Short mmCIF file of C-alpha atoms in Angstrom, two decimals:
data_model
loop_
_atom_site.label_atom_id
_atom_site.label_comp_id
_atom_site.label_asym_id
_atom_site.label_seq_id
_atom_site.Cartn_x
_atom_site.Cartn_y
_atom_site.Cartn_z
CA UNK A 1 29.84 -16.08 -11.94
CA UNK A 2 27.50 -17.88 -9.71
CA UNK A 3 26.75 -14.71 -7.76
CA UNK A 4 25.80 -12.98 -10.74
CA UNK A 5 23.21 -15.66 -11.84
CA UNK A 6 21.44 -15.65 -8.21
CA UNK A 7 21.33 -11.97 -8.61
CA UNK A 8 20.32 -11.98 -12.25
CA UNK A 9 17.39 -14.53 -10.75
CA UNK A 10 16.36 -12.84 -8.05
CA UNK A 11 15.98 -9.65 -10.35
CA UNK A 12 14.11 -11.49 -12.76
CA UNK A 13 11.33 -13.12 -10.21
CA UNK A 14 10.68 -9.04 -9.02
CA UNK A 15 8.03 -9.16 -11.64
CA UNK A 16 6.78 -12.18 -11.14
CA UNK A 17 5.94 -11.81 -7.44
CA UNK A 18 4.64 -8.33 -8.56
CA UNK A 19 2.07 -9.70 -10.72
CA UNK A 20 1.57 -12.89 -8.31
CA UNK A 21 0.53 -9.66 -5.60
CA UNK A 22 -1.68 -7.54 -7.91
CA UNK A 23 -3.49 -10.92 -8.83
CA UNK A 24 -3.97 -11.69 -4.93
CA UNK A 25 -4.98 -8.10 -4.41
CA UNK A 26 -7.80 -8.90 -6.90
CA UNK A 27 -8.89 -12.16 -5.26
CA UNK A 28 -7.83 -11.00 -1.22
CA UNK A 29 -5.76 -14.00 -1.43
CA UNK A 30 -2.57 -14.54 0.80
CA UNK A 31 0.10 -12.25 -0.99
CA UNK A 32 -2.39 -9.25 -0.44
CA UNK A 33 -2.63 -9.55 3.55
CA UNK A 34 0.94 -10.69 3.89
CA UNK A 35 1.93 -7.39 2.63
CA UNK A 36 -1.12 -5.63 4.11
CA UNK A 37 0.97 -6.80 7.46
CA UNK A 38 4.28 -5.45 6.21
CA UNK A 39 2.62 -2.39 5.42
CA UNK A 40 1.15 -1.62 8.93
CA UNK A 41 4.52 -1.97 10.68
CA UNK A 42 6.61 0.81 8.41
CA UNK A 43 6.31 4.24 9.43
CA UNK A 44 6.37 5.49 5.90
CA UNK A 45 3.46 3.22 4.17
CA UNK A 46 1.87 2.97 7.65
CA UNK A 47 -0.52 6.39 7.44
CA UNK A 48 -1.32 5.59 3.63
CA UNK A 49 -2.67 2.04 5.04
CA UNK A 50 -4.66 3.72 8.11
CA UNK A 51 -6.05 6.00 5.38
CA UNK A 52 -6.98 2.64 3.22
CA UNK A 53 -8.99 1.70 6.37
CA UNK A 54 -10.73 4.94 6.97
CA UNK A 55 -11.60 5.47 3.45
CA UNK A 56 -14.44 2.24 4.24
CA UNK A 57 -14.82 2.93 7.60
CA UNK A 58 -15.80 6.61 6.61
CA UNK A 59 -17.91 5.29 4.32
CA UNK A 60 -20.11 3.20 6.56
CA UNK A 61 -19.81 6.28 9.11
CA UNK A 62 -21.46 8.01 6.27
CA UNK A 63 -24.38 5.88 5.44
CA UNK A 64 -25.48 4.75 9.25
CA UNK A 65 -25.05 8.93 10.28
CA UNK A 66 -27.14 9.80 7.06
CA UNK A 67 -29.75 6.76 8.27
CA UNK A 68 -30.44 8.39 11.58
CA UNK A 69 -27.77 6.33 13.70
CA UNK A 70 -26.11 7.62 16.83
CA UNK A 71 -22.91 8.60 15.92
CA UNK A 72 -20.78 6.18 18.43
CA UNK A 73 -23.20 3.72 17.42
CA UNK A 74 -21.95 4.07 13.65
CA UNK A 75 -18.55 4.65 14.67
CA UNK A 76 -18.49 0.98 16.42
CA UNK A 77 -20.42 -0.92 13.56
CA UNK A 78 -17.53 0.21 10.82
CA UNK A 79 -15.03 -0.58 13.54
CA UNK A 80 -15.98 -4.41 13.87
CA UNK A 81 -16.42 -4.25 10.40
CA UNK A 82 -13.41 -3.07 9.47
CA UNK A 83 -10.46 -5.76 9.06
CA UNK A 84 -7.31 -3.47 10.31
CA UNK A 85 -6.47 -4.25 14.28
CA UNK A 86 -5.93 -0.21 14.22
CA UNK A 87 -8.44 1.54 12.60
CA UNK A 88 -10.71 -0.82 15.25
CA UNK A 89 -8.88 0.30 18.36
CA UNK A 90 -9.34 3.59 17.04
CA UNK A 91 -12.67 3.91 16.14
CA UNK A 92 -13.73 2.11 19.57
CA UNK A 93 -11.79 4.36 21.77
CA UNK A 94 -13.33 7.95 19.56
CA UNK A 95 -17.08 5.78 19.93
CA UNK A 96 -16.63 5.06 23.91
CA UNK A 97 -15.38 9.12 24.15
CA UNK A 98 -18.30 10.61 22.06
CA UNK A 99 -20.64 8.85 24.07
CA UNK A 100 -19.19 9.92 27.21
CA UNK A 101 -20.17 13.32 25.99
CA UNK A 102 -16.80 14.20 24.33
CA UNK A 103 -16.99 15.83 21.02
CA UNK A 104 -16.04 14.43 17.63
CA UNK A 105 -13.04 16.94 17.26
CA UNK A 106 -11.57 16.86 20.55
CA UNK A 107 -11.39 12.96 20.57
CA UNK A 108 -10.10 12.65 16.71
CA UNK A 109 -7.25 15.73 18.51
CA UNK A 110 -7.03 13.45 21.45
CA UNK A 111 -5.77 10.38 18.73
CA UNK A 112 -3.91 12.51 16.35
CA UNK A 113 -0.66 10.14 16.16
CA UNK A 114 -3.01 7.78 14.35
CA UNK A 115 -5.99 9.78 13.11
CA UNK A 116 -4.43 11.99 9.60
CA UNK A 117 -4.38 15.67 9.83
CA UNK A 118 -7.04 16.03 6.61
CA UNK A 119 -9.60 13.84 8.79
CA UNK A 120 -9.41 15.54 11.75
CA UNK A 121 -9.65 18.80 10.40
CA UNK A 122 -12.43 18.43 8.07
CA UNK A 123 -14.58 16.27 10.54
CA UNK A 124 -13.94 18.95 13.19
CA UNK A 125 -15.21 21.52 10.47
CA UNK A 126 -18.13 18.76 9.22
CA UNK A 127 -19.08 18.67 13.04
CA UNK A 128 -18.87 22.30 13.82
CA UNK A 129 -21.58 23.16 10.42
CA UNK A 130 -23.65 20.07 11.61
CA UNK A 131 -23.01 18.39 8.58
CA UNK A 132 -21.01 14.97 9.45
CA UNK A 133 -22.69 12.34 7.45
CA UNK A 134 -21.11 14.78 4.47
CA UNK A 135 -17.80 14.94 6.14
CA UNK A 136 -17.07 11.35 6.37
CA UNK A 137 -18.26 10.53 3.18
CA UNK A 138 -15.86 13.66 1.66
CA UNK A 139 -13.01 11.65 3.18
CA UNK A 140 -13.66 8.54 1.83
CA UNK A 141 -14.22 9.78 -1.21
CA UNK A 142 -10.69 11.92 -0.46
CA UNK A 143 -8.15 8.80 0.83
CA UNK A 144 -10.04 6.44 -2.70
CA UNK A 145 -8.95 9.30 -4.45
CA UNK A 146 -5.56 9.60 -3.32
CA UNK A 147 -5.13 5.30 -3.12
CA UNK A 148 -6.37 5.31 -6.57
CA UNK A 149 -3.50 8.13 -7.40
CA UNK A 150 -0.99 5.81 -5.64
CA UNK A 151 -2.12 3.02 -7.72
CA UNK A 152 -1.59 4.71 -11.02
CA UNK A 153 1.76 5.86 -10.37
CA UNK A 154 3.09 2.87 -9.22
CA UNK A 155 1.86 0.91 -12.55
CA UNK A 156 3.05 4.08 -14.64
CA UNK A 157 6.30 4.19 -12.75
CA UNK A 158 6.70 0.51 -11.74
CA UNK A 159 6.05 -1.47 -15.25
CA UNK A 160 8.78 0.62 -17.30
CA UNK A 161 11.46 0.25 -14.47
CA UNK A 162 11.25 -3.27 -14.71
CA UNK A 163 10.76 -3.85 -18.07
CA UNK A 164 14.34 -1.53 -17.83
CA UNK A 165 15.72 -3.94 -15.52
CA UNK A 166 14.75 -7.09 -17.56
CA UNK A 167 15.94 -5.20 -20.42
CA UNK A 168 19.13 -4.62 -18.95
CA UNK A 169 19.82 -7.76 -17.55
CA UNK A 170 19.41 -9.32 -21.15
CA UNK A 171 21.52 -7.07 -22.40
CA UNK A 172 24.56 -8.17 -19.77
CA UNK A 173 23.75 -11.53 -20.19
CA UNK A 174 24.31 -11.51 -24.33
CA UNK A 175 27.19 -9.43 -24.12
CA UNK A 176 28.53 -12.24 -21.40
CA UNK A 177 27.83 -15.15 -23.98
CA UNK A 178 29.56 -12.74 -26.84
CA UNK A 179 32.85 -12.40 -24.91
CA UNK A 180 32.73 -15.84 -23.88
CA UNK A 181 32.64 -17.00 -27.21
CA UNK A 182 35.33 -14.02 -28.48
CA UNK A 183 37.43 -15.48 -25.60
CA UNK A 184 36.72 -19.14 -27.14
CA UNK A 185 37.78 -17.83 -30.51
CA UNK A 186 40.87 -16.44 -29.69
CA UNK A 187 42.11 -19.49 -27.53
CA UNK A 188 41.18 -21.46 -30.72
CA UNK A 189 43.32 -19.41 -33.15
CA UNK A 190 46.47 -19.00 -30.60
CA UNK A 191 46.25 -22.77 -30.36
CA UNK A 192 46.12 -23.24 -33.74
CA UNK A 193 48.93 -20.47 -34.49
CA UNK A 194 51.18 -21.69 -32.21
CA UNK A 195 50.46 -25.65 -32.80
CA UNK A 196 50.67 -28.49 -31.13
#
């Protein structure tokens, strides 16, 4: 019985460290950039927080570009700017190869295992029409989109499955009180029936 109350506990602080999170992610308290490091280190959540990164990295690109800026110069400004140890490494190494005379395309190819596919490929198009203050600003505006998207679903998806769970766990633990006091009842009345 004791297992089932630690697990009936455990399920029952899930929302509560939930909401504890989404209230750091408002404030960029502790919660947020403990999981911001979990994040980082899966392979499965670890493009969609790269593409976190870009999205205001691509937006600075954007606005220094559209100013006039040199391109590596823009491309090192959002990298000390940005906060994520990779998107900086990245962003310095494309900088130091653009201004080596490389071009935008071949050095996003050259860091493809980090870089996403949809950057690389509309940047190299953005570059090739001489139009890359618009490309980086399209994807920013492309990976808030799509973080935005992710956010939704999880509170559409997220908030009902636990409200199932707490639900459900209610549920077990009245019907656990109900046949404990059934049980109670009927060790009462064979007591009584067969007397003392």
């Amino acid at each position: 019985m004791q297992g089932f109350w630690t697990c009936a506990f455990a399920l029952l602080s899930l929302p509560v460290l939930w909401l504890a999170w989404q209230y750091s992610a408002l404030r960029n308290g502790f919660l947020r950039d403990c999981f911001l490091r979990v994040e980082s280190v899966f392979p499965m959540s670890r493009m969609r927080h790269i593409k976190r990164y870009m999205a205001d990295a691509c937006t600075m690109i954007s606005m220094l570009t559209g100013a006039g800026i040199a391109l590596h110069v823009a491309l090192r400004s959002a990298a000390e700017a940005s906060p994520s140890v990779v998107c900086q490494r990245v962003l310095y190494r494309i900088a130091d190869r653009i201004e080596e005379g490389e071009s935008l395309r071949d050095s996003l190819e050259i860091e493809r295992r980090v870089v996403p596919r949809s950057m690389r490929s509309l940047l190299g198009l953005a570059e090739a029409s001489g139009h890359v203050p618009e490309g980086f600003r399209q994807i920013a505006d492309l990976y808030q989109i799509q973080a935005r998207r992710g956010a939704h679903l999880l509170l559409e998806i997220g908030a009902p499955l636990v409200l199932c769970a707490m639900g459900g766990l209610v549920f077990i633990w009245y019907s656990a009180v109900f046949f404990s006091v059934i049980d109670l009842s009927v060790m009462v009345t064979d007591v009584a029936v067969s007397g003392p």
